[in-house]
Amino acid sequence: MTLSILWFILIAILWVGYLTLEGFDFGVGMLLKILGRDERERRAMLKAIGPHWDGNEVWLLTAGGATFAAFPEWYGTLFSGAYLVLFIILLCLIVRVCALEWRPKINSQRWRDTWDWLHTISTWLPAVLWGAAFANLVQGMKIEVVETATGAVVPASEIGGELVRGASHQITGGFFSLLTPFTLLGGVVTCLLFLTHGALFIALKTTGELSSRAEAFARRTGIASTLVCAVWALWAQLIYSLNALAWLPLVLAAAGLIASLWMGWQGRQGWAFALHFAGIAFAVVFIFSAMAPNVMRSSINDAYSLTISQAASTDTTLIIMTVAAVIFVPVVLVYTVWGYKVFSRRINAKEINPDEGGLHPTKVRDSLQPEAAIGY
Amino acid sequence: MVTAPMALDALELARWQFGITTVYHFVLVPLTIGLSPLVALMETLYLRTGNEQWRVATKFFGKILLINFALGVATGIVQEFQFGMNWSEYSLFVGNIFGAPLAFEALLAFFMESTFLGLWIFGWDRLSGRLHNLCIWMVALGTNLSAAFILAANSWMQHPVGAVVNPETGRAELDGIGGFFAVLTNSIFLHAFAHTIASSLLTAGALVAGVSVWWMVKAARAKQDFEARQTWRRMTRFGAVTMIIAGLLAAGTGHAMGQVVAKEQPAKMAAAEGLYDSTEGAPFTLIAIGNDEDSTIRFISVPYLYSLLATNNPNAELMGLNDAQEMYEELYGEGADYTPNVMTTFWSFRLMIGLGSLSIAIGALALWLTRKDRLITDKRLGTAALWSVGLPFLACSFGWIFTEIGRQPWVVVPNLGDPMSEVYMLTLNGVSPVVSAGTVLASMVIFTLLYAALGVVWFVLLRRYVREGVHTQTKESVKAVEKAGAEGTPAPALSFEY
C-alpha cells in the first residue's frame, strides 16, 4: 500500500466523519419547522445538536485541508471547477452558524422565526448539493488537461501516466455540466438520508411526543431514502463504477439502512440510529471505492482523468501528515466521544420555558436599580 | 467553455475577494483569540477566589465572546476554501507545503475549539467547575494554535523556506522532512505569531477596558458605588493591564518583525517608508502623499531613523524601490512591476502603528485615572472609552492590509537568501483559469452583501449585550449570593445554553 492510497482512504474516512455526523445536524435543521411544532420543541431539537454541530462541521474543514495537502491537484481542480456548488454551500454554512448561535440571543419570537427559516433553507440546500457533488465524482466530469500559459488543451494522446509540466487538470464544462439526472438523483439521496438521520437522532435525544413523532417520521422517510439510495447505488455501480470491489460497501450500506429500518419498526431507537449511521458511512465508502483509482474522472477522455498517484503530494508531505493523523485523530475521537457522553441525557421539551432566553429586543434592563440577585 | 489566458479583471476581482474575506475574518478573529484566554482567566479567578465579581465578568464577557465566535467560525470556512476556488493554480503549485498547516489547523485546533466550546456553553450543570473551566482554557489553546498554523502558512508565502521545485512537475515541494521544520521555524512566522497573539490580546483587553469604563461612569453617576468599584473598576484595570502588557509586546514583536521583513522583503519595507533610492542613513517619513517618486509630497522626515529601526544602525544602507525593481528584474526576469502599491503600503503601515500605539496609550490612561481607588465619572470619558474599543480592531485590519499588499506582485515571494531557488509565484499566475470574471464578481458581491448584513447583526447584538450590562451588583445582593452558597445553594449558573 502506497502512502497516496493510504491518504485516499484517510480522505474517505474524513468524509465519512463529516457526512455521518453533520448529516444528522443538517437533518435536524431541515426538520426544525416540520417536526418542531412549537418553540419548546424547536428549542429541544436545537439543544440536542447544540453542543455538537460545530465539532461536526470541522470534519469538513479537515477534509478540505487534508485534500489540499495530500492531493493539491484534486483540491485545486475540484474546488475551482465546482465553484458555484461550493459557493452556495459556503453561503449556507455561514448563515447556519449564525442561525444556530444568534437565535437564542434575543428574546423575540419574530427574531427566532427569522433565524429558523434561514436555518431551514441553509440546511436543505447543502443536503442536496453534497449528494450532487459526490455523484459527480462517481460519474466523472468534463475534465481536460489544459496548458496554463496558453489555455490550449493538451491532446489526450500526449498524456502518459504523469502530470504534464505547465498544464493542469481543469473542469472545463462549466456549472451546468455538473447537473445530470444521475447527479440530481444523488442530491435526492443525501437529502432523504439526512432527513432520516436527523429524525432518528431527534427520536433518540428527546422524550415524549416529540420523540415518538420523530420516530414515526423516520419510519416513513427511511423507506423512501433506502429505496432511492438503492436505485442510485445500483445505477452508480452498474454504469459508472470502476471496481467490482465496490459491491462490498454497497451491500453493507444496504444492510445497514435496511437493518436500521427494521430496528426503527421495533422501536429500538439507539440501534436504528447507529445502523443508519453505519449505512451512511458505508455509502460514503462505496462512493470512494467506485472512484478509485481516480480521484476525478474525466467523462471526455479517460486520459484526462486525474488518478490518485498523479494528484498526490510528495511522500515527504504525506509522511508528515500521516504522523500527525496517527497521533491526533485518536485524540480528537476521544474527546469527541466524551463530548457526546457528557450530553447523553435525553431532552424533555416540556421542561423548557419558551419565554426565557436571550434579551428583550429593545427594552434595556432598567439599569442600576437595586433588585434581588436572582438569575443573571 | 474554452479557457482563455486570464484576463486581468478576473485576477483583480479574485484579489478583491481575498482582501474582503481576509480583512472581514480578521475583524472577528483577534477578539476570539484574545478574549478566550481572558474569559478563561476570569472563570479561573472566580473558582479560585470565590469572588462573585469574577463570575459576573465571566458571564458578561463570555456572552460577547460567543456572539463574536459564531461569525468568526462562519467566515473562516470561506478562508480555507477560496484557495482552491479562486486560486487553483496557486493551490497546485504550493499544496504540498501550504496545505499541510491548513490540515493541521483543522485537526489540532478547530476540533479542539469547537468541541470544547460546545462543552463550555452547555456543560455548566453537567461538569464540575474545574472541568468546565478547563473547557474554556482548551478553547483558548485551540484558537491560539489555529493562529499558529495559519500564520505558518501565510509566513511561508512571505518567505518560502524549506522548499524546492520539482523540475518534472513544476510544483513546489518540501525539501525533505527538515523542510517542514524549516516551515515551522520560519523567522517571519515566529515573529508574526508573537505579534498576532500580542495584538489580539491588546484588542480583547481594549474591549474589556473600554466597555468597563463606560459602565463604571454609568454606575458611578447612578450612585451605585459598589458596582462601579467592585465590578467595573476591577474589570477596567484587568483590561488595561492586559492592554499595556500585550500592547508593549505587540510593539516590540512588530519592531523585530519589521527588521526581518526589511531583510527578506525589501520592496515591502521600502514601500512602507516611501523610499525609492537606496539610501545610507535612510529617513523615517511621517507623512507622504503620492504613488510616484517625483510627485510625492513629504512632511516631517526624521533622518537616520528608518535605518536605525530596520537594522539598529543609523548609517546602514537600505534598499529603495528602484533598486529592488532592478534586483528582481535581474533575478526573476523583466516585464513585471515588482513594486507594491506604495501609498496603500505606506499608510496601512502607519495606521497600524498609530492606532495600535494610541490604544496602548488609552490603556495607560485608564490605569492612571483609576489609580488609588479612583473612579472615572466623566460622561465624555465614558463615551470616548467605548469608541476607543475600535482602535485596535482597525490596527489589526491595517496590519493585514500592509502585510498582504506589501507582498505584491508576488503570491509567493522569492526567498532572497536562496536566489537560485525557483520557489516563487506572481499573484497573476495563481488565479483559477476556469473561473470567469463574472463568476468571481457574482460571488464577491453576494458574499460582501451577506457579510455586511451579518456584520450589522453582529454589531447590533454586541451593542445590545453591552448596554444590558450585568445584574445590578450591590453589597446586599453579593451577600445574598454568598449566603445562599454557604447554605448549599450554588451561585447562579455559568451556563450559556440555547
mmCIF file of N, CA and C in Angstrom, chain A residues 123-218:
data_model
loop_
_atom_site.group_PDB
_atom_site.id
_atom_site.type_symbol
_atom_site.label_atom_id
_atom_site.label_comp_id
_atom_site.label_asym_id
_atom_site.label_seq_id
_atom_site.Cartn_x
_atom_site.Cartn_y
_atom_site.Cartn_z
ATOM 1 N N THR A 123 -29.962 24.483 5.462
ATOM 2 C CA THR A 123 -29.657 23.051 5.615
ATOM 3 C C THR A 123 -30.203 22.228 4.445
ATOM 4 N N TRP A 124 -31.365 22.610 3.919
ATOM 5 C CA TRP A 124 -31.914 21.858 2.776
ATOM 6 C C TRP A 124 -30.998 21.957 1.566
ATOM 7 N N LEU A 125 -30.513 23.164 1.293
ATOM 8 C CA LEU A 125 -29.686 23.349 0.095
ATOM 9 C C LEU A 125 -28.416 22.505 0.115
ATOM 10 N N PRO A 126 -27.583 22.620 1.154
ATOM 11 C CA PRO A 126 -26.374 21.783 1.129
ATOM 12 C C PRO A 126 -26.682 20.293 1.166
ATOM 13 N N ALA A 127 -27.786 19.911 1.814
ATOM 14 C CA ALA A 127 -28.122 18.487 1.854
ATOM 15 C C ALA A 127 -28.259 17.938 0.434
ATOM 16 N N VAL A 128 -28.857 18.730 -0.450
ATOM 17 C CA VAL A 128 -28.991 18.303 -1.845
ATOM 18 C C VAL A 128 -27.652 18.427 -2.574
ATOM 19 N N LEU A 129 -26.956 19.547 -2.344
ATOM 20 C CA LEU A 129 -25.739 19.820 -3.120
ATOM 21 C C LEU A 129 -24.611 18.839 -2.823
ATOM 22 N N TRP A 130 -24.485 18.414 -1.570
ATOM 23 C CA TRP A 130 -23.416 17.448 -1.267
ATOM 24 C C TRP A 130 -23.605 16.170 -2.070
ATOM 25 N N GLY A 131 -24.848 15.704 -2.127
ATOM 26 C CA GLY A 131 -25.113 14.479 -2.886
ATOM 27 C C GLY A 131 -24.781 14.651 -4.358
ATOM 28 N N ALA A 132 -25.178 15.807 -4.907
ATOM 29 C CA ALA A 132 -24.905 16.068 -6.323
ATOM 30 C C ALA A 132 -23.397 16.121 -6.558
ATOM 31 N N ALA A 133 -22.671 16.724 -5.613
ATOM 32 C CA ALA A 133 -21.217 16.836 -5.766
ATOM 33 C C ALA A 133 -20.561 15.461 -5.766
ATOM 34 N N PHE A 134 -20.950 14.604 -4.840
ATOM 35 C CA PHE A 134 -20.328 13.281 -4.782
ATOM 36 C C PHE A 134 -20.740 12.414 -5.966
ATOM 37 N N ALA A 135 -21.984 12.593 -6.423
ATOM 38 C CA ALA A 135 -22.406 11.845 -7.610
ATOM 39 C C ALA A 135 -21.543 12.229 -8.809
ATOM 40 N N ASN A 136 -21.152 13.500 -8.870
ATOM 41 C CA ASN A 136 -20.257 13.929 -9.944
ATOM 42 C C ASN A 136 -18.917 13.221 -9.882
ATOM 43 N N LEU A 137 -18.418 13.007 -8.670
ATOM 44 C CA LEU A 137 -17.136 12.311 -8.532
ATOM 45 C C LEU A 137 -17.251 10.879 -9.046
ATOM 46 N N VAL A 138 -18.400 10.261 -8.813
ATOM 47 C CA VAL A 138 -18.586 8.883 -9.277
ATOM 48 C C VAL A 138 -18.785 8.862 -10.788
ATOM 49 N N GLN A 139 -19.578 9.797 -11.280
ATOM 50 C CA GLN A 139 -19.940 9.786 -12.689
ATOM 51 C C GLN A 139 -18.802 10.251 -13.587
ATOM 52 N N GLY A 140 -17.983 11.157 -13.088
ATOM 53 C CA GLY A 140 -16.966 11.786 -13.923
ATOM 54 C C GLY A 140 -17.452 13.133 -14.397
ATOM 55 N N MET A 141 -16.495 14.015 -14.678
ATOM 56 C CA MET A 141 -16.855 15.372 -15.088
ATOM 57 C C MET A 141 -16.122 15.736 -16.359
ATOM 58 N N LYS A 142 -16.536 16.845 -16.940
ATOM 59 C CA LYS A 142 -15.892 17.296 -18.182
ATOM 60 C C LYS A 142 -14.520 17.880 -17.848
ATOM 61 N N ILE A 143 -13.546 16.997 -17.732
ATOM 62 C CA ILE A 143 -12.204 17.425 -17.339
ATOM 63 C C ILE A 143 -11.258 17.285 -18.530
ATOM 64 N N GLU A 144 -10.412 18.324 -18.696
ATOM 65 C CA GLU A 144 -9.366 18.256 -19.714
ATOM 66 C C GLU A 144 -8.059 18.705 -19.082
ATOM 67 N N VAL A 145 -6.954 18.345 -19.734
ATOM 68 C CA VAL A 145 -5.657 18.851 -19.297
ATOM 69 C C VAL A 145 -5.348 20.072 -20.162
ATOM 70 N N VAL A 146 -5.137 21.211 -19.503
ATOM 71 C CA VAL A 146 -5.003 22.471 -20.218
ATOM 72 C C VAL A 146 -3.669 23.109 -19.873
ATOM 73 N N GLU A 147 -3.005 23.630 -20.908
ATOM 74 C CA GLU A 147 -1.757 24.353 -20.654
ATOM 75 C C GLU A 147 -2.069 25.670 -19.961
ATOM 76 N N THR A 148 -1.377 25.911 -18.866
ATOM 77 C CA THR A 148 -1.686 27.089 -18.077
ATOM 78 C C THR A 148 -1.389 28.383 -18.834
ATOM 79 N N ALA A 149 -0.259 28.404 -19.513
ATOM 80 C CA ALA A 149 0.172 29.652 -20.136
ATOM 81 C C ALA A 149 -0.696 30.036 -21.329
ATOM 82 N N THR A 150 -1.062 29.049 -22.137
ATOM 83 C CA THR A 150 -1.747 29.367 -23.391
ATOM 84 C C THR A 150 -3.243 29.093 -23.340
ATOM 85 N N GLY A 151 -3.677 28.259 -22.424
ATOM 86 C CA GLY A 151 -5.080 27.875 -22.390
ATOM 87 C C GLY A 151 -5.413 26.814 -23.423
ATOM 88 N N ALA A 152 -4.365 26.236 -24.069
ATOM 89 C CA ALA A 152 -4.612 25.217 -25.086
ATOM 90 C C ALA A 152 -4.779 23.855 -24.422
ATOM 91 N N VAL A 153 -5.724 23.086 -24.949
ATOM 92 C CA VAL A 153 -5.948 21.738 -24.413
ATOM 93 C C VAL A 153 -4.852 20.811 -24.924
ATOM 94 N N VAL A 154 -4.260 20.067 -24.008
ATOM 95 C CA VAL A 154 -3.231 19.105 -24.399
ATOM 96 C C VAL A 154 -3.925 17.894 -25.017
ATOM 97 N N PRO A 155 -3.501 17.454 -26.237
ATOM 98 C CA PRO A 155 -4.143 16.276 -26.837
ATOM 99 C C PRO A 155 -4.011 15.051 -25.938
ATOM 100 N N ALA A 156 -5.073 14.269 -25.885
ATOM 101 C CA ALA A 156 -5.086 13.110 -24.994
ATOM 102 C C ALA A 156 -3.959 12.137 -25.318
ATOM 103 N N SER A 157 -3.583 12.082 -26.595
ATOM 104 C CA SER A 157 -2.562 11.110 -26.998
ATOM 105 C C SER A 157 -1.201 11.436 -26.389
ATOM 106 N N GLU A 158 -0.994 12.705 -25.988
ATOM 107 C CA GLU A 158 0.312 13.096 -25.456
ATOM 108 C C GLU A 158 0.441 12.855 -23.959
ATOM 109 N N ILE A 159 -0.615 12.367 -23.350
ATOM 110 C CA ILE A 159 -0.583 12.247 -21.893
ATOM 111 C C ILE A 159 -0.254 10.822 -21.492
ATOM 112 N N GLY A 160 0.821 10.695 -20.735
ATOM 113 C CA GLY A 160 1.165 9.387 -20.179
ATOM 114 C C GLY A 160 0.529 9.266 -18.807
ATOM 115 N N GLY A 161 1.215 8.585 -17.915
ATOM 116 C CA GLY A 161 0.664 8.427 -16.575
ATOM 117 C C GLY A 161 1.035 9.572 -15.657
ATOM 118 N N GLU A 162 1.891 10.470 -16.164
ATOM 119 C CA GLU A 162 2.410 11.526 -15.284
ATOM 120 C C GLU A 162 1.684 12.840 -15.543
ATOM 121 N N LEU A 163 1.870 13.783 -14.595
ATOM 122 C CA LEU A 163 1.367 15.129 -14.817
ATOM 123 C C LEU A 163 2.195 15.788 -15.913
ATOM 124 N N VAL A 164 1.572 16.662 -16.671
ATOM 125 C CA VAL A 164 2.285 17.392 -17.704
ATOM 126 C C VAL A 164 2.754 18.709 -17.106
ATOM 127 N N ARG A 165 4.037 18.984 -17.235
ATOM 128 C CA ARG A 165 4.542 20.231 -16.661
ATOM 129 C C ARG A 165 3.947 21.422 -17.408
ATOM 130 N N GLY A 166 3.528 22.424 -16.629
ATOM 131 C CA GLY A 166 2.964 23.627 -17.238
ATOM 132 C C GLY A 166 1.504 23.475 -17.632
ATOM 133 N N ALA A 167 0.916 22.332 -17.272
ATOM 134 C CA ALA A 167 -0.503 22.146 -17.561
ATOM 135 C C ALA A 167 -1.193 21.615 -16.313
ATOM 136 N N SER A 168 -2.495 21.815 -16.253
ATOM 137 C CA SER A 168 -3.213 21.282 -15.099
ATOM 138 C C SER A 168 -4.567 20.730 -15.538
ATOM 139 N N HIS A 169 -5.110 19.854 -14.716
ATOM 140 C CA HIS A 169 -6.445 19.315 -14.977
ATOM 141 C C HIS A 169 -7.473 20.388 -14.658
ATOM 142 N N GLN A 170 -8.396 20.597 -15.559
ATOM 143 C CA GLN A 170 -9.404 21.619 -15.320
ATOM 144 C C GLN A 170 -10.778 21.106 -15.718
ATOM 145 N N ILE A 171 -11.762 21.463 -14.894
ATOM 146 C CA ILE A 171 -13.147 21.148 -15.256
ATOM 147 C C ILE A 171 -13.586 22.247 -16.217
ATOM 148 N N THR A 172 -13.642 21.909 -17.492
ATOM 149 C CA THR A 172 -13.892 22.944 -18.497
ATOM 150 C C THR A 172 -15.362 22.991 -18.913
ATOM 151 N N GLY A 173 -16.178 22.133 -18.328
ATOM 152 C CA GLY A 173 -17.569 22.051 -18.771
ATOM 153 C C GLY A 173 -18.479 23.115 -18.182
ATOM 154 N N GLY A 174 -18.007 23.802 -17.140
ATOM 155 C CA GLY A 174 -18.851 24.812 -16.516
ATOM 156 C C GLY A 174 -19.868 24.183 -15.569
ATOM 157 N N PHE A 175 -20.638 25.040 -14.941
ATOM 158 C CA PHE A 175 -21.542 24.617 -13.870
ATOM 159 C C PHE A 175 -22.596 23.622 -14.343
ATOM 160 N N PHE A 176 -23.195 23.901 -15.497
ATOM 161 C CA PHE A 176 -24.346 23.081 -15.895
ATOM 162 C C PHE A 176 -23.955 21.678 -16.333
ATOM 163 N N SER A 177 -22.662 21.501 -16.636
ATOM 164 C CA SER A 177 -22.228 20.144 -16.973
ATOM 165 C C SER A 177 -22.251 19.253 -15.732
ATOM 166 N N LEU A 178 -22.367 19.878 -14.561
ATOM 167 C CA LEU A 178 -22.372 19.079 -13.326
ATOM 168 C C LEU A 178 -23.777 18.579 -12.989
ATOM 169 N N LEU A 179 -24.774 19.083 -13.716
ATOM 170 C CA LEU A 179 -26.153 18.691 -13.420
ATOM 171 C C LEU A 179 -26.628 17.672 -14.444
ATOM 172 N N THR A 180 -26.733 16.431 -14.015
ATOM 173 C CA THR A 180 -27.268 15.388 -14.882
ATOM 174 C C THR A 180 -28.314 14.637 -14.070
ATOM 175 N N PRO A 181 -29.145 13.821 -14.741
ATOM 176 C CA PRO A 181 -30.130 13.050 -13.958
ATOM 177 C C PRO A 181 -29.467 12.265 -12.826
ATOM 178 N N PHE A 182 -28.323 11.687 -13.122
ATOM 179 C CA PHE A 182 -27.643 10.865 -12.117
ATOM 180 C C PHE A 182 -27.196 11.711 -10.928
ATOM 181 N N THR A 183 -26.626 12.888 -11.189
ATOM 182 C CA THR A 183 -26.137 13.695 -10.080
ATOM 183 C C THR A 183 -27.288 14.319 -9.292
ATOM 184 N N LEU A 184 -28.361 14.672 -10.006
ATOM 185 C CA LEU A 184 -29.518 15.221 -9.298
ATOM 186 C C LEU A 184 -30.149 14.166 -8.394
ATOM 187 N N LEU A 185 -30.182 12.935 -8.878
ATOM 188 C CA LEU A 185 -30.699 11.857 -8.025
ATOM 189 C C LEU A 185 -29.788 11.685 -6.804
ATOM 190 N N GLY A 186 -28.486 11.841 -7.029
ATOM 191 C CA GLY A 186 -27.546 11.800 -5.903
ATOM 192 C C GLY A 186 -27.906 12.838 -4.854
ATOM 193 N N GLY A 187 -28.318 14.026 -5.318
ATOM 194 C CA GLY A 187 -28.755 15.063 -4.387
ATOM 195 C C GLY A 187 -29.989 14.645 -3.608
ATOM 196 N N VAL A 188 -30.906 13.982 -4.279
ATOM 197 C CA VAL A 188 -32.112 13.497 -3.590
ATOM 198 C C VAL A 188 -31.727 12.453 -2.533
ATOM 199 N N VAL A 189 -30.735 11.634 -2.869
ATOM 200 C CA VAL A 189 -30.299 10.585 -1.927
ATOM 201 C C VAL A 189 -29.810 11.203 -0.622
ATOM 202 N N THR A 190 -28.861 12.153 -0.712
ATOM 203 C CA THR A 190 -28.334 12.722 0.534
ATOM 204 C C THR A 190 -29.422 13.478 1.283
ATOM 205 N N CYS A 191 -30.284 14.151 0.546
ATOM 206 C CA CYS A 191 -31.362 14.904 1.172
ATOM 207 C C CYS A 191 -32.235 13.974 2.019
ATOM 208 N N LEU A 192 -32.652 12.854 1.438
ATOM 209 C CA LEU A 192 -33.515 11.911 2.163
ATOM 210 C C LEU A 192 -32.752 11.223 3.302
ATOM 211 N N LEU A 193 -31.493 10.882 3.040
ATOM 212 C CA LEU A 193 -30.698 10.225 4.090
ATOM 213 C C LEU A 193 -30.546 11.151 5.296
ATOM 214 N N PHE A 194 -30.245 12.422 5.028
ATOM 215 C CA PHE A 194 -30.067 13.364 6.134
ATOM 216 C C PHE A 194 -31.371 13.563 6.901
ATOM 217 N N LEU A 195 -32.473 13.647 6.165
ATOM 218 C CA LEU A 195 -33.769 13.791 6.833
ATOM 219 C C LEU A 195 -34.004 12.637 7.806
ATOM 220 N N THR A 196 -33.796 11.415 7.308
ATOM 221 C CA THR A 196 -33.999 10.241 8.157
ATOM 222 C C THR A 196 -33.024 10.254 9.330
ATOM 223 N N HIS A 197 -31.780 10.588 9.021
ATOM 224 C CA HIS A 197 -30.731 10.606 10.025
ATOM 225 C C HIS A 197 -31.074 11.601 11.143
ATOM 226 N N GLY A 198 -31.518 12.793 10.740
ATOM 227 C CA GLY A 198 -31.892 13.814 11.714
ATOM 228 C C GLY A 198 -33.089 13.386 12.551
ATOM 229 N N ALA A 199 -34.072 12.765 11.898
ATOM 230 C CA ALA A 199 -35.263 12.320 12.633
ATOM 231 C C ALA A 199 -34.899 11.226 13.633
ATOM 232 N N LEU A 200 -34.034 10.298 13.223
ATOM 233 C CA LEU A 200 -33.614 9.232 14.142
ATOM 234 C C LEU A 200 -32.851 9.818 15.324
ATOM 235 N N PHE A 201 -32.056 10.849 15.054
ATOM 236 C CA PHE A 201 -31.284 11.477 16.129
ATOM 237 C C PHE A 201 -32.220 12.153 17.126
ATOM 238 N N ILE A 202 -33.222 12.875 16.603
ATOM 239 C CA ILE A 202 -34.175 13.551 17.488
ATOM 240 C C ILE A 202 -34.960 12.519 18.301
ATOM 241 N N ALA A 203 -35.359 11.424 17.645
ATOM 242 C CA ALA A 203 -36.071 10.362 18.362
ATOM 243 C C ALA A 203 -35.234 9.865 19.536
ATOM 244 N N LEU A 204 -33.947 9.759 19.302
ATOM 245 C CA LEU A 204 -33.040 9.205 20.313
ATOM 246 C C LEU A 204 -32.731 10.211 21.408
ATOM 247 N N LYS A 205 -32.740 11.516 21.071
ATOM 248 C CA LYS A 205 -32.231 12.516 22.012
ATOM 249 C C LYS A 205 -33.325 13.245 22.785
ATOM 250 N N THR A 206 -34.588 12.980 22.441
ATOM 251 C CA THR A 206 -35.652 13.694 23.147
ATOM 252 C C THR A 206 -36.619 12.688 23.767
ATOM 253 N N THR A 207 -37.596 13.217 24.501
ATOM 254 C CA THR A 207 -38.564 12.329 25.151
ATOM 255 C C THR A 207 -39.966 12.688 24.670
ATOM 256 N N GLY A 208 -40.889 11.814 25.020
ATOM 257 C CA GLY A 208 -42.309 12.123 24.861
ATOM 258 C C GLY A 208 -42.758 12.233 23.417
ATOM 259 N N GLU A 209 -43.659 13.172 23.225
ATOM 260 C CA GLU A 209 -44.354 13.289 21.950
ATOM 261 C C GLU A 209 -43.391 13.583 20.805
ATOM 262 N N LEU A 210 -42.458 14.478 21.064
ATOM 263 C CA LEU A 210 -41.509 14.858 20.018
ATOM 264 C C LEU A 210 -40.716 13.640 19.554
ATOM 265 N N SER A 211 -40.287 12.841 20.522
ATOM 266 C CA SER A 211 -39.506 11.642 20.187
ATOM 267 C C SER A 211 -40.323 10.667 19.356
ATOM 268 N N SER A 212 -41.549 10.440 19.756
ATOM 269 C CA SER A 212 -42.336 9.453 19.000
ATOM 270 C C SER A 212 -42.733 9.991 17.623
ATOM 271 N N ARG A 213 -42.939 11.303 17.537
ATOM 272 C CA ARG A 213 -43.242 11.887 16.232
ATOM 273 C C ARG A 213 -42.043 11.741 15.294
ATOM 274 N N ALA A 214 -40.875 12.000 15.839
ATOM 275 C CA ALA A 214 -39.656 11.867 15.025
ATOM 276 C C ALA A 214 -39.477 10.422 14.579
ATOM 277 N N GLU A 215 -39.776 9.504 15.487
ATOM 278 C CA GLU A 215 -39.634 8.083 15.178
ATOM 279 C C GLU A 215 -40.557 7.680 14.025
ATOM 280 N N ALA A 216 -41.794 8.138 14.117
ATOM 281 C CA ALA A 216 -42.759 7.822 13.057
ATOM 282 C C ALA A 216 -42.325 8.430 11.729
ATOM 283 N N PHE A 217 -41.802 9.642 11.809
ATOM 284 C CA PHE A 217 -41.337 10.324 10.599
ATOM 285 C C PHE A 217 -40.188 9.549 9.949
ATOM 286 N N ALA A 218 -39.262 9.096 10.795
ATOM 287 C CA ALA A 218 -38.093 8.376 10.276
ATOM 288 C C ALA A 218 -38.502 7.063 9.616
#
